Each structure stands twice: as structure tokens, then as C-alpha cells.
Short mmCIF file of C-alpha atoms in Angstrom, two decimals:
data_model
loop_
_atom_site.label_atom_id
_atom_site.label_comp_id
_atom_site.label_asym_id
_atom_site.label_seq_id
_atom_site.Cartn_x
_atom_site.Cartn_y
_atom_site.Cartn_z
CA MET A 14 0.06 -0.11 -0.29
CA ASN A 15 2.67 2.45 1.24
CA ARG A 16 4.74 1.73 -2.49
CA ASN A 17 2.19 2.74 -4.42
CA PHE A 18 1.90 6.45 -3.03
CA ALA A 19 5.34 6.49 -2.10
CA LEU A 20 6.79 10.22 -2.70
CA TRP A 21 3.72 11.54 -2.68
CA GLU A 22 4.50 14.07 -0.42
CA TYR A 23 7.48 15.22 -3.33
CA LEU A 24 5.11 15.68 -5.50
CA PHE A 25 2.69 17.39 -3.68
CA ILE A 26 5.48 20.39 -2.60
CA GLN A 27 6.48 20.32 -6.04
CA TYR A 28 3.11 21.34 -7.54
CA LEU A 29 2.68 24.02 -4.67
CA LYS A 30 5.76 25.62 -6.10
CA ARG A 31 4.76 25.05 -9.80
CA ASP A 32 1.16 26.24 -9.22
CA TRP A 33 1.48 29.13 -6.71
CA LYS A 34 0.34 32.45 -9.11
CA LYS A 35 -2.52 29.77 -10.19
CA ILE A 36 -3.51 28.93 -6.05
CA VAL A 37 -3.01 32.82 -5.20
CA PHE A 38 -5.28 34.01 -8.23
CA TRP A 39 -7.90 30.94 -7.37
CA ILE A 40 -8.13 32.15 -3.32
CA VAL A 41 -7.73 35.65 -3.85
CA GLY A 42 -10.27 35.99 -6.92
CA LEU A 43 -12.65 33.58 -5.67
CA GLY A 44 -12.65 34.61 -2.28
CA LEU A 45 -13.25 38.31 -3.71
CA PHE A 46 -16.26 36.95 -5.26
CA CYS A 47 -17.92 34.78 -2.65
CA GLY A 48 -17.41 37.55 0.15
CA GLY A 49 -16.78 40.77 -1.03
CA PHE A 50 -20.16 41.57 -2.74
CA ILE A 51 -21.49 42.11 1.17
CA PRO A 52 -21.86 46.09 0.48
CA PHE A 53 -23.70 45.94 -2.46
CA PHE A 54 -26.42 43.73 -0.64
CA GLU A 55 -25.99 46.19 2.42
CA GLU A 56 -27.77 48.58 0.10
CA ILE A 57 -29.95 46.41 -1.44
CA ALA A 58 -31.24 45.75 2.10
CA LYS A 59 -32.40 49.80 2.96
CA GLY A 60 -35.85 50.73 3.08
CA ASP A 61 -37.71 47.81 2.31
CA GLY A 62 -35.45 46.45 0.07
CA LEU A 63 -35.14 43.03 2.53
CA LEU A 64 -39.06 42.34 2.54
CA GLY A 65 -38.80 43.08 -1.25
CA MET A 66 -36.34 40.76 -1.79
CA TYR A 67 -37.53 38.03 0.20
CA GLU A 68 -40.65 38.20 -1.63
CA THR A 69 -38.71 37.91 -5.12
CA MET A 70 -37.22 35.13 -3.77
CA GLN A 71 -40.36 33.37 -3.35
CA ASN A 72 -40.95 32.77 -6.73
CA PRO A 73 -40.82 29.53 -7.97
CA ALA A 74 -38.32 30.77 -10.45
CA MET A 75 -36.34 32.44 -8.68
CA ILE A 76 -35.96 29.07 -6.18
CA SER A 77 -35.34 26.65 -9.48
CA ILE A 78 -32.27 29.43 -9.92
CA VAL A 79 -30.31 30.03 -6.83
CA GLY A 80 -31.73 27.37 -4.00
CA PRO A 81 -34.79 28.49 -1.49
CA THR A 82 -34.66 29.67 2.18
CA PRO A 83 -36.05 28.03 5.68
CA ILE A 84 -37.40 31.61 6.95
CA SER A 85 -40.89 31.70 6.62
CA ASP A 86 -41.53 35.66 8.31
CA PRO A 87 -39.99 38.16 6.24
CA GLN A 88 -39.42 40.07 9.12
CA ALA A 89 -36.08 37.24 9.75
CA TYR A 90 -34.66 37.78 5.97
CA THR A 91 -31.63 39.34 7.64
CA ILE A 92 -28.85 40.28 5.23
CA GLY A 93 -27.10 37.31 6.23
CA ALA A 94 -29.83 35.63 4.92
CA MET A 95 -30.59 37.11 1.97
CA TYR A 96 -26.31 36.98 1.01
CA SER A 97 -26.28 32.95 1.41
CA ASN A 98 -29.42 32.17 -0.73
CA GLU A 99 -28.54 34.05 -3.44
CA MET A 100 -24.82 33.13 -3.89
CA LEU A 101 -23.96 30.21 -1.53
CA LEU A 102 -24.77 27.91 -4.89
CA PHE A 103 -23.23 29.99 -7.22
CA CYS A 104 -19.89 30.28 -5.29
CA GLY A 105 -20.32 26.62 -4.89
CA LEU A 106 -20.65 25.96 -8.18
CA PHE A 107 -17.76 27.74 -9.53
CA ALA A 108 -15.34 26.26 -6.54
CA PHE A 109 -17.02 23.02 -7.88
CA ILE A 110 -15.96 23.21 -11.63
CA ILE A 111 -12.24 25.14 -10.85
CA SER A 112 -11.72 22.38 -8.58
CA ALA A 113 -12.46 19.75 -10.75
CA MET A 114 -10.31 21.28 -13.49
CA HIS A 115 -7.62 21.67 -11.95
CA VAL A 116 -7.15 18.06 -10.40
CA VAL A 117 -8.06 16.65 -14.14
CA GLY A 118 -5.41 18.56 -15.81
CA HIS A 119 -3.06 17.37 -13.19
CA THR A 120 -3.91 13.96 -14.22
CA ARG A 121 -5.50 12.34 -17.09
CA ARG A 122 -4.56 15.93 -19.05
CA GLU A 123 -1.13 14.78 -17.75
CA GLU A 124 -1.36 11.48 -18.63
CA ASP A 125 -2.67 12.47 -22.44
CA LEU A 126 0.82 14.59 -22.43
CA GLY A 127 2.71 10.95 -21.62
CA LEU A 128 4.38 13.60 -18.72
CA GLN A 129 2.94 10.71 -16.02
CA GLU A 130 4.78 7.90 -17.98
CA LEU A 131 7.86 9.68 -17.55
CA ILE A 132 7.27 10.59 -13.77
CA ARG A 133 6.54 6.65 -13.07
CA SER A 134 9.98 5.71 -14.29
CA PHE A 135 11.19 7.22 -11.17
CA ARG A 136 10.44 5.23 -7.80
CA VAL A 137 7.12 6.87 -7.36
CA GLY A 138 3.81 5.21 -6.50
CA ARG A 139 1.16 4.68 -8.92
CA GLU A 140 -1.28 6.70 -6.86
CA ALA A 141 0.96 8.99 -5.75
CA ASN A 142 0.46 11.44 -8.04
CA ALA A 143 -3.66 11.43 -7.63
CA LEU A 144 -2.64 12.06 -3.89
CA ALA A 145 -0.58 14.86 -3.88
CA VAL A 146 -2.84 16.49 -6.76
CA MET A 147 -6.25 15.97 -4.09
CA VAL A 148 -3.76 17.05 -1.01
CA GLU A 149 -2.95 19.94 -2.67
CA THR A 150 -7.14 20.70 -3.72
CA VAL A 151 -8.06 20.00 0.05
CA LEU A 152 -5.72 22.64 1.19
CA ILE A 153 -6.45 25.18 -1.42
CA ASN A 154 -10.24 25.12 -0.93
CA LEU A 155 -9.52 25.37 3.24
CA VAL A 156 -7.74 28.32 2.57
CA LEU A 157 -10.66 29.37 0.61
CA ALA A 158 -13.02 28.64 3.25
CA LEU A 159 -11.01 30.92 5.85
CA PHE A 160 -10.23 33.71 3.13
CA VAL A 161 -13.84 34.07 2.82
CA CYS A 162 -14.81 33.62 6.27
CA GLY A 163 -12.07 37.04 6.96
CA LEU A 164 -13.39 39.00 4.50
CA MET A 165 -17.01 39.09 5.19
CA VAL A 166 -16.68 39.00 9.26
CA SER A 167 -14.32 42.73 8.37
CA PHE A 168 -17.06 44.03 6.74
CA ASN A 169 -18.44 43.90 10.79
CA LEU A 170 -22.54 44.04 9.94
CA THR A 171 -25.11 43.28 11.85
CA GLY A 172 -26.78 39.92 10.44
CA ILE A 173 -22.95 38.46 9.56
CA ASP A 174 -21.09 36.77 12.26
CA VAL A 175 -18.40 34.83 12.77
CA THR A 176 -20.19 30.90 12.90
CA GLY A 177 -22.31 32.04 9.65
CA SER A 178 -19.23 33.43 8.00
CA LEU A 179 -16.87 30.06 8.91
CA LEU A 180 -20.30 28.04 7.35
CA PHE A 181 -20.51 29.92 4.54
CA GLY A 182 -16.67 29.47 3.54
CA LEU A 183 -16.69 25.67 4.14
CA SER A 184 -19.93 25.31 2.47
CA ILE A 185 -17.90 26.44 -0.80
CA ALA A 186 -15.13 24.72 0.05
CA MET A 187 -17.18 21.15 0.61
CA LEU A 188 -18.99 21.63 -2.93
CA GLY A 189 -15.16 22.25 -4.22
CA ILE A 190 -14.18 19.32 -2.73
CA VAL A 191 -16.80 17.09 -3.83
CA GLY A 192 -16.12 18.87 -7.40
CA ALA A 193 -12.25 17.71 -7.17
CA VAL A 194 -13.52 13.87 -6.19
CA VAL A 195 -15.67 13.85 -9.25
CA GLY A 196 -13.27 15.20 -11.74
CA LEU A 197 -10.57 12.05 -9.70
CA LEU A 198 -13.23 9.41 -10.82
CA MET A 199 -13.81 11.01 -14.20
CA ALA A 200 -10.17 11.03 -14.56
CA GLN A 201 -10.03 7.14 -14.53
CA VAL A 202 -13.38 6.75 -15.73
CA MET A 203 -12.95 8.24 -19.21
CA SER A 204 -10.18 7.81 -21.85
CA THR A 205 -9.39 11.43 -22.45
CA SER A 206 -9.05 14.57 -20.04
CA ALA A 207 -11.77 16.56 -22.60
CA GLY A 208 -14.00 13.39 -21.92
CA ALA A 209 -13.04 13.84 -17.98
CA ILE A 210 -13.73 17.47 -17.91
CA GLY A 211 -17.00 17.21 -19.61
CA GLY A 212 -18.46 14.34 -17.93
CA SER A 213 -17.90 16.17 -14.56
CA ILE A 214 -19.63 19.09 -15.79
CA ALA A 215 -21.92 17.42 -17.58
CA LEU A 216 -22.92 15.86 -14.09
CA LEU A 217 -22.91 19.23 -12.57
CA ILE A 218 -25.49 20.32 -15.09
CA VAL A 219 -27.77 16.89 -14.10
CA LEU A 220 -27.86 17.79 -10.14
CA TYR A 221 -28.45 21.52 -11.05
CA ILE A 222 -31.06 20.51 -12.84
CA VAL A 223 -32.55 17.46 -10.36
CA ARG A 224 -31.81 20.18 -7.87
CA ALA A 225 -33.61 22.69 -9.24
CA THR A 226 -37.02 20.48 -9.58
CA THR A 227 -36.37 18.99 -6.02
CA ASP A 228 -36.44 22.29 -4.27
CA ILE A 229 -39.67 23.83 -5.75
CA SER A 230 -41.34 20.33 -4.83
CA ASN A 231 -39.71 18.78 -1.94
CA VAL A 232 -36.94 20.44 -0.45
CA SER A 233 -35.62 17.35 1.66
CA LEU A 234 -35.47 15.47 -1.80
CA SER A 235 -32.26 17.97 -2.17
CA MET A 236 -30.40 16.81 0.59
CA MET A 237 -29.52 13.29 -1.18
CA ASN A 238 -28.28 16.10 -4.26
CA PRO A 239 -24.50 16.78 -3.41
CA LEU A 240 -25.07 20.51 -4.81
CA GLY A 241 -27.47 20.29 -1.71
CA TRP A 242 -24.42 19.94 0.92
CA GLY A 243 -23.05 23.75 0.07
CA TYR A 244 -26.27 25.54 -0.14
CA LEU A 245 -28.58 23.73 2.28
CA THR A 246 -26.75 24.15 5.17
CA TYR A 247 -28.56 27.73 5.48
CA PRO A 248 -25.47 30.24 7.05
CA PHE A 249 -26.45 32.76 8.98
CA VAL A 250 -30.43 31.24 9.60
CA GLU A 251 -29.93 27.23 10.66
CA ASN A 252 -26.10 27.08 10.70
CA ASN A 253 -26.61 23.48 9.38
CA TRP A 254 -23.51 21.23 9.46
CA LEU A 255 -24.62 18.04 8.87
CA PRO A 256 -24.76 18.68 5.22
CA ILE A 257 -20.82 19.35 5.72
CA VAL A 258 -20.74 15.51 7.18
CA TYR A 259 -22.49 13.94 4.01
CA ALA A 260 -19.95 15.90 1.65
CA LEU A 261 -17.21 14.85 3.85
CA VAL A 262 -18.03 10.97 3.73
CA PHE A 263 -18.77 11.17 -0.04
CA SER A 264 -15.29 12.80 -0.33
CA ILE A 265 -13.78 10.22 1.69
CA VAL A 266 -15.52 7.27 -0.59
CA GLY A 267 -14.70 8.80 -4.04
CA ILE A 268 -11.43 9.38 -3.42
CA PHE A 269 -11.29 5.62 -2.01
CA VAL A 270 -13.13 4.16 -4.82
CA ALA A 271 -10.88 6.76 -7.22
CA PHE A 272 -7.82 5.14 -6.43
CA VAL A 273 -8.59 1.76 -6.71
CA LEU A 274 -10.03 2.55 -10.31
CA GLU A 275 -6.02 3.90 -10.99
CA SER A 276 -4.94 0.65 -9.82
CA LYS A 277 -6.87 -1.80 -12.25
CA ARG A 278 -6.30 0.25 -15.41
CA ASP A 279 -3.46 1.18 -17.59
CA MET A 280 -2.05 3.99 -18.21
CA GLN A 281 -3.78 6.61 -21.25
CA ASP A 282 -6.83 4.00 -20.24
CA GLY A 283 -10.24 4.58 -19.17
CA TYR A 284 -13.17 2.24 -18.19
CA ILE A 285 -15.64 3.60 -20.58
CA PRO A 286 -13.68 3.08 -24.45
CA GLN A 287 -13.10 6.33 -26.31
CA PHE A 288 -15.46 6.70 -28.90
CA GLU A 289 -14.10 6.23 -32.05
CA GLY A 290 -16.51 7.99 -34.47
CA LYS A 291 -17.34 6.83 -38.34
CA ALA A 292 -15.31 4.82 -40.45
CA HIS A 293 -16.06 7.55 -43.28
CA ALA A 294 -16.15 11.32 -42.12
CA SER A 295 -19.23 13.07 -43.31
CA LYS A 296 -18.82 15.87 -45.65
CA ARG A 297 -19.63 18.55 -43.41
CA MET A 298 -15.78 17.16 -42.14
CA LEU A 299 -14.14 17.78 -45.62
CA SER A 300 -14.35 21.79 -44.93
CA VAL A 301 -11.98 23.53 -41.97
CA PRO A 302 -15.35 25.52 -40.75
CA GLY A 303 -16.89 21.77 -40.70
CA MET A 304 -13.59 20.84 -38.81
CA PHE A 305 -13.34 23.50 -36.28
CA TRP A 306 -17.82 22.85 -35.47
CA ARG A 307 -17.35 19.34 -35.55
CA ILE A 308 -14.54 19.58 -32.12
CA THR A 309 -16.48 22.53 -30.50
CA ARG A 310 -20.47 21.03 -31.39
CA GLY A 311 -20.67 20.02 -27.50
CA THR A 312 -19.50 23.48 -26.18
CA ASN A 313 -21.41 25.72 -28.48
CA ILE A 314 -24.96 23.66 -27.70
CA ALA A 315 -24.07 23.68 -24.36
CA TRP A 316 -23.49 27.76 -24.21
CA LEU A 317 -26.52 28.68 -26.49
CA ILE A 318 -28.80 26.44 -24.22
CA GLY A 319 -27.08 28.05 -21.49
CA PHE A 320 -28.14 31.91 -22.48
CA ALA A 321 -31.64 30.79 -23.60
CA VAL A 322 -31.77 29.53 -19.75
CA MET A 323 -30.57 32.46 -18.33
CA GLY A 324 -32.59 34.62 -20.30
CA ALA A 325 -35.48 33.41 -19.41
CA ALA A 326 -34.36 33.04 -15.65
CA TYR A 327 -34.22 36.93 -15.66
CA GLY A 328 -37.90 37.32 -17.76
CA SER A 329 -39.68 35.59 -14.93
CA VAL A 330 -38.95 38.70 -12.55
CA TYR A 331 -40.94 40.16 -14.71
CA ALA A 332 -43.83 39.06 -12.61
CA ASP A 333 -42.87 40.76 -9.43
CA MET A 334 -40.71 43.89 -11.33
CA GLN A 335 -42.75 46.14 -10.07
CA SER A 336 -43.42 45.25 -5.81
CA PHE A 337 -39.46 43.94 -6.45
CA LEU A 338 -38.41 47.73 -7.30
CA ASN A 339 -40.74 49.89 -5.38
CA SER A 340 -38.96 48.21 -2.43
CA ASN A 341 -35.68 49.31 -2.60
CA GLU A 342 -34.45 53.20 -3.96
CA MET A 343 -31.10 51.46 -4.81
CA MET A 344 -32.59 49.08 -7.39
CA GLN A 345 -34.89 52.22 -8.27
CA GLN A 346 -31.65 53.28 -9.03
CA MET A 347 -30.27 51.25 -11.07
CA PHE A 348 -33.73 50.01 -12.75
CA THR A 349 -35.88 52.82 -13.12
CA VAL A 350 -35.89 56.36 -15.25
CA GLN A 351 -38.35 58.88 -15.14
CA GLY A 352 -41.19 59.33 -17.49
CA ILE A 353 -40.10 55.48 -18.68
CA SER A 354 -42.18 52.50 -18.06
CA ILE A 355 -40.34 50.19 -15.79
CA GLU A 356 -40.86 46.99 -18.70
CA VAL A 357 -39.12 49.43 -20.37
CA SER A 358 -36.24 50.54 -18.38
CA PHE A 359 -35.89 46.92 -16.87
CA THR A 360 -35.38 45.62 -20.33
CA ALA A 361 -32.41 48.30 -21.11
CA THR A 362 -30.31 46.97 -18.30
CA ILE A 363 -31.21 43.36 -18.17
CA MET A 364 -30.51 42.87 -21.86
CA PHE A 365 -27.05 44.00 -21.39
CA VAL A 366 -26.28 42.03 -18.55
CA VAL A 367 -27.42 38.81 -20.98
CA GLN A 368 -25.31 39.96 -24.37
CA GLY A 369 -22.61 40.69 -21.75
CA LEU A 370 -22.00 37.08 -21.30
CA ALA A 371 -24.02 36.15 -24.86
CA ILE A 372 -20.38 37.79 -25.71
CA ILE A 373 -18.58 34.69 -23.84
CA LEU A 374 -19.09 32.34 -26.96
CA PRO A 375 -17.58 33.60 -29.95
CA ILE A 376 -14.67 34.82 -27.46
CA VAL A 377 -14.09 30.76 -25.89
CA MET A 378 -14.31 29.89 -30.03
CA LEU A 379 -10.99 32.30 -30.81
CA ASN A 380 -9.26 31.20 -28.07
CA LYS A 381 -9.96 27.32 -29.66
CA LEU A 382 -7.93 28.16 -32.72
CA TYR A 383 -5.06 29.29 -30.55
CA ASN A 384 -5.11 26.65 -27.78
CA GLU A 385 -5.31 23.81 -30.81
CA GLU A 386 -2.52 25.84 -32.78
CA ARG A 387 -0.44 25.65 -29.43
CA ARG A 388 -0.66 21.78 -29.26
CA GLY A 389 0.31 21.18 -32.70
CA HIS A 390 -2.96 20.12 -33.95
CA LEU A 391 -3.08 22.54 -36.89
CA SER A 392 0.47 21.30 -38.15
CA GLN A 393 -1.09 18.43 -39.59
CA VAL A 394 -3.76 20.70 -42.01
CA TYR A 395 -1.48 22.72 -42.82
CA SER A 396 1.01 20.52 -44.54
CA THR A 397 -2.04 20.10 -47.39
CA LYS A 398 -3.06 23.03 -49.24
CA VAL A 399 -4.68 24.47 -46.44
CA SER A 400 -4.45 28.09 -45.98
CA ARG A 401 -3.83 30.06 -42.93
CA ASN A 402 -6.17 32.18 -44.25
CA GLN A 403 -8.92 29.71 -44.74
CA ILE A 404 -8.25 28.39 -41.32
CA TYR A 405 -8.22 32.30 -39.58
CA TRP A 406 -11.55 33.67 -41.34
CA SER A 407 -13.21 29.74 -40.98
CA VAL A 408 -13.00 30.29 -36.89
CA ILE A 409 -14.10 34.20 -37.58
CA GLY A 410 -17.15 33.10 -39.67
CA ILE A 411 -18.16 30.31 -37.16
CA ALA A 412 -17.83 33.16 -33.97
CA ILE A 413 -19.77 35.44 -36.19
CA CYS A 414 -22.37 32.69 -36.36
CA LEU A 415 -22.42 31.72 -32.66
CA SER A 416 -22.91 35.31 -31.87
CA VAL A 417 -25.92 35.64 -33.45
CA PHE A 418 -27.16 32.38 -32.36
CA ALA A 419 -25.70 33.29 -28.87
CA ASN A 420 -28.30 36.72 -29.32
CA LEU A 421 -30.88 35.29 -30.45
CA ALA A 422 -31.29 32.95 -27.59
CA GLY A 423 -31.05 35.38 -25.06
CA SER A 424 -33.90 37.51 -26.56
CA PHE A 425 -35.60 34.84 -27.24
CA GLY A 426 -35.32 33.12 -23.48
CA LEU A 427 -35.94 37.00 -21.69
CA GLY A 428 -38.57 38.14 -23.90
CA GLY A 429 -40.79 34.73 -24.52
CA MET A 430 -40.47 34.67 -20.43
CA ALA A 431 -41.12 37.96 -19.62
CA ILE A 432 -44.37 38.06 -21.99
CA ALA A 433 -45.83 34.99 -21.07
CA SER A 434 -45.23 36.11 -17.11
CA MET A 435 -47.02 39.45 -17.25
CA SER A 436 -50.46 39.31 -18.15
CA LYS A 437 -50.39 43.74 -19.29
CA SER A 438 -47.42 44.63 -20.60
CA THR A 439 -46.61 48.30 -23.15
CA MET A 440 -43.57 45.61 -24.50
CA THR A 441 -44.12 42.95 -27.36
CA PHE A 442 -41.50 39.95 -28.26
CA ILE A 443 -40.35 42.44 -31.08
CA ASP A 444 -39.10 44.76 -28.86
CA PHE A 445 -36.74 42.43 -27.07
CA ILE A 446 -35.31 41.10 -30.23
CA GLY A 447 -34.39 43.91 -31.25
CA ALA A 448 -33.06 45.26 -27.82
CA GLY A 449 -30.93 41.93 -27.97
CA PHE A 450 -29.94 43.22 -31.64
CA ASN A 451 -28.42 46.21 -30.55
CA TYR A 452 -25.71 45.26 -28.77
CA PHE A 453 -24.66 42.48 -32.35
CA ALA A 454 -22.30 45.25 -32.94
CA VAL A 455 -20.39 44.76 -29.54
CA PHE A 456 -20.27 41.11 -30.90
CA LEU A 457 -18.20 41.70 -33.26
CA PHE A 458 -16.04 44.37 -32.02
CA PHE A 459 -14.55 41.63 -29.23
CA ILE A 460 -14.32 39.27 -32.18
CA GLY A 461 -12.06 41.51 -34.35
CA LEU A 462 -10.33 42.43 -31.06
CA GLY A 463 -9.93 38.90 -30.55
CA GLY A 464 -8.84 38.27 -34.39
CA LEU A 465 -5.77 41.13 -33.58
CA CYS A 466 -5.04 38.73 -30.74
CA ILE A 467 -5.04 35.84 -32.82
CA GLY A 468 -2.65 38.02 -35.31
CA TYR A 469 0.05 39.41 -32.95
CA ALA A 470 -0.25 38.41 -29.69
CA PRO A 471 -2.06 35.56 -28.87
CA LYS A 472 -1.36 34.38 -25.31
CA LEU A 473 -3.26 37.93 -24.95
CA GLY A 474 -6.87 36.36 -25.65
CA LYS A 475 -7.21 35.47 -22.84
CA LEU A 476 -7.29 39.25 -21.06
CA LEU A 477 -10.41 39.70 -23.66
CA TYR A 478 -12.46 37.92 -21.07
CA LEU A 479 -10.77 40.06 -18.38
CA TYR A 480 -11.60 43.40 -20.18
CA LEU A 481 -15.33 41.87 -21.00
CA GLY A 482 -15.55 41.65 -17.12
CA TYR A 483 -14.19 45.38 -16.50
CA SER A 484 -17.03 46.21 -19.22
CA PHE A 485 -19.91 44.33 -17.53
CA MET A 486 -19.04 45.74 -14.10
CA VAL A 487 -18.63 49.51 -15.45
CA SER A 488 -22.12 49.36 -17.56
CA TYR A 489 -24.01 47.10 -14.61
CA PHE A 490 -23.10 49.95 -12.53
CA LEU A 491 -23.30 53.36 -14.23
CA ASN A 492 -26.10 54.77 -12.61
CA LEU A 493 -25.43 53.76 -9.10
CA LEU A 494 -21.76 54.50 -8.93
CA ASP A 495 -21.74 58.31 -11.15
CA LEU A 496 -18.53 57.34 -11.93
CA PRO A 497 -17.05 60.20 -15.15
CA GLU A 498 -18.22 60.04 -18.10
CA TRP A 499 -14.54 58.81 -19.66
CA VAL A 500 -14.79 55.83 -17.40
CA ASN A 501 -18.17 54.73 -18.84
CA GLN A 502 -16.80 55.25 -22.39
CA THR A 503 -13.97 52.60 -22.01
CA SER A 504 -16.55 50.26 -21.45
CA ALA A 505 -17.96 49.08 -24.95
CA LEU A 506 -21.06 47.99 -23.74
CA ASN A 507 -21.86 51.75 -22.88
CA TRP A 508 -21.54 52.73 -26.97
CA MET A 509 -24.71 51.54 -27.92
CA ASN A 510 -28.09 53.08 -26.60
CA ARG A 511 -29.84 51.56 -23.93
CA VAL A 512 -33.04 49.64 -26.47
CA PRO A 513 -35.58 50.33 -25.91
CA MET A 514 -35.34 52.92 -23.48
CA GLU A 515 -33.26 54.85 -25.80
CA SER A 516 -33.74 55.01 -29.58
CA PHE A 517 -31.66 52.89 -31.55
CA ASN A 518 -28.10 54.30 -32.37
CA VAL A 519 -27.22 53.70 -36.42
CA SER A 520 -24.43 55.44 -36.69
CA ALA A 521 -22.95 54.05 -33.49
CA PHE A 522 -23.91 50.50 -34.40
CA LEU A 523 -22.16 50.86 -37.91
CA ILE A 524 -19.04 52.70 -36.75
CA VAL A 525 -18.64 50.15 -34.07
CA GLY A 526 -19.33 47.19 -36.02
CA ALA A 527 -16.95 49.05 -38.71
CA ILE A 528 -14.21 48.79 -36.50
CA GLY A 529 -14.58 45.57 -35.57
CA ILE A 530 -14.75 44.07 -39.45
CA VAL A 531 -11.20 46.18 -39.62
CA MET A 532 -9.58 44.58 -36.34
CA MET A 533 -10.55 41.03 -38.03
CA ILE A 534 -9.07 41.94 -41.34
CA LEU A 535 -5.59 43.42 -39.55
CA GLY A 536 -6.14 40.33 -37.82
CA ALA A 537 -5.52 38.03 -40.67
CA ILE A 538 -2.76 40.25 -42.31
CA GLY A 539 -1.06 39.10 -38.77
CA TYR A 540 -2.06 35.84 -38.35
CA HIS A 541 -0.55 35.23 -42.31
CA ARG A 542 2.67 36.53 -41.49
CA ARG A 543 3.95 34.99 -37.83
CA ASP A 544 4.95 31.86 -36.77
CA LEU A 545 3.14 29.39 -35.44
CA HIS A 546 3.11 29.03 -31.66
CA GLU A 547 3.39 25.36 -31.10
CA GLY A 548 4.07 23.43 -27.34
CA VAL A 549 4.20 26.95 -25.30
#
């Protein structure tokens, strides 16, 4: 037994040295997201904000999204109760995904690259790597829990106590550990790292959908769902520690099963064999666009479905919108404008949120090109008569098409559910479609930025996510923070008028779209001239 885990502690130390930058960003970034929004919620709670938010969260649609609260008396709905009700599940989801990807990246992916074969050529135990990665991931999540707890307590607010803050942090940490265990199990079952990550995400989606159903019908059934072991702890309300015990037992059993599975399989093998596909490729695969669509098909479809569901989730809020906005001055400042109906002003704000998130999909597609290049997968393609321009413009074309579908998916979901949930409305379905199309020029702008990165500095492609996040935050709090005009104009999302609250600005749409197209062309020139980056 000891021989199977030989030198795991040495690997553990080496992983800490190798991953320390990632670990710091993981803990600080996720920690600030999980515990740093308390001042914002404090503003929401002013006046009758807590009462209005409590009524809103009783909507079955909202329960299916963020989970239930055990509070039956609105007067007992404190800031802490509201914060855990709205934030805990999503914080746990992020911890789950990050941990699962980290574990798969250090196990199955390193097998795919042949690194584990090299490591095992020394006196390293068969399960030493898996143990080292799991210890590292558990340690990271525990430090994250303490960081979140300390951050929340530092705000010194009534309703945010130490016990509840510690439970809040540990609930997130345990979902992260559960995600790591799921990732380790998938790394043994699946034959590739892509399959292991896909399997982990697919299982998470299934668990989320199941808990959305049981939270509405019978919340006690959600306790049998691993996701329920996070948000059903009810920090600041009941402080239920029993789900933490369930998650701990599941993690121990899951790790043991993963070790057994790894000990009985061959290197670079899995219990579910890789699907070999058809003997002859379809005609679609004979084209460059068809090839890139095929290797990203599952991800693209999942994103599009997610945007439609997200739009529908926001649309369900329209039923309780009037009472919610009237309950809080801050919400009125963010979502209402004098002389304009609530539906129109609310749609103008929510639509940019939906479309801003939808821009992520074309960015993912553009970064996929560089990832395939870096892994050396395009060398075989370039050895044929396929040119770089064909590759580049094929990916750009797919990104534009995905932008169209993502734009429509969010608008259809938001508009359809909003109209269905309102008994009377001054808006039509076409109004929602037009409000979404208003941001299509911004899609083209971000695709152009991505094209420039691909052509001249492909490693900077990841910074597009950072700029999109910055633009999102500046635009979201535009009315609340009273930022200088020059700061507002640094956000690409602010270059468009807020339709339907404002009229459609044709000149701005054409100019921003034209800038995006010009950057795509410049990116093509750079991509044609630069060297390929393989293995970097």
C-alpha cells in the first residue's frame, strides 16, 4: 500500500511550487467574488429592500435558480440570510468547476501528454500523483474557506457573524472538494482529459437541474443531491452542519473508489473506451469550418442552451418586478428612469447583462484556435493545401454565426418568458429582439479584438475575458456609481444606446461594427505573417 503512494509528498511540494500563482489567483479571485459583494447587498437591504427581496426570492423560478430559504417570516430575513440565499449556490458551482478542472488537468491531461509516464519511470507510486493533487486541492479549498470567512467578518455588519461566515466558507470549500472528487473519478473512467472535464460538467448540469426540481417540489429530497450539501447548510439562519458531514463522507468514499479504479487500469486507458467515430467522415468534415464546428459542437450547443435558460430566468422576474423595484431606492436608481415604463427601463438593463454574458461564446471560439495551434494539432492541417487564411476566416465566421445564435437565444428566452409572466405589458416580443440585436455590433468588436490577438499576440487572448468583465461591471453600475463620463466610455457595452429605453443609434452601430471588421482584417494579416506557436 505504501509503495502505491511512494513520494507523494515530494510531488505535493513540487505542485505547490509550480501552481503558486494559480493558487493565489484562485483563492483571492474566487474569495473576493464569494465574500466581497456584502456592501452591495447592504445597499439593497436599505428601506424595505429586504422585504422586497424576500418576496422576490419566493418566486418558484428564483427558487429553481438560487435555492430556497428556510425563513417563513419576512421580518427574519437578514442581510446574512439574503446573501447566503442568493450567493452560496453559485459560489459553490464555481468552486466545483475550478476544482474539477484542476484535478483533471493534473491527472488525466498529464497522462494524455505523456508526463505521468515519465514521472512513473522513477520510484513514484502508482497513485502518488492523484493523492498529491487531491491534498493540494483540499488545502486550497480550506484556505479559500478561511479567506472568505475573514473577508465577510471584516465588514462588521449585523447579521454577518463569525459562525455563519465560517459555515458559508466551508460550504463553498466542500463543494469544491466534491468537485475535485468528481473530477478524479471522471479522470479514471474517461479515456481523455476532454472527456473527463466534459463528464464532470455534464454531471454538474444534471445535478443542478435535479435540485431545481426538488427545491420546488420537496426540498428534503435536495439533501440527497451533492449540490444540496452546499447551500442547504443555511448559513446565518439555521447553521446546519450536517450537510458538511455528508460531503466529507462522500469525498472520502469517492477518493477511495478513485484510487481503486486507478490501480486496476492501464496508463492512458479508461473504463469507458473513447468513441472511435464513423469509419468515413461526413462531407461536412471535409471543410475547415465543418472541422472546427465538429470539435466545438458540444460546447457551443451547451452555451446556447445556457443563454436561453438564463434569459428565461431573468424573464421570470418580470412577474414580481413592480413590487421588487418599489421596495428599494437603490434598485429604482439602477433599473428605472423617469418618464419611462418599468418594463422598458428594466429590459434595457437586463438585456445588456444577457448579451454581455453571451459575448463569452465567440471569445471561447477564438481562443480555441490558439489552443489547437499551441498543441500542434494544426500542423497536420497546414501540411495540406489548406492556407492560414482559410483557417483564420473559418474560425472568425463560426464566431460570428455563434454570436448571432447567442444573441437570439438570450433575447428569445428573456422576451418569451417576460411576456408570458406579465398579465399586461407595453412591450412586444419584437421589442426584446430589437433590444438584443442592438448589441450585435459589440459582438463584432470583441471578435475583432480576438482576431487582433490571434494575429499578433495570441497569448493575450485570455485578457479579452478580463476586459469583458471590466466592461460589464462599469456598465452594470453605471447609474449607481456616478462614474466620470470618460470611465463609462472605456466600456464597449456603453457605446450602444440602451434600447428600448433609448432609440437605436444607427451610426454608433455601424461605426463599432466597422471597427470590429477592420480589426478582423488586420488580424488576418498578422496571422498570415507570424510564426506558429507550438508547444508553448
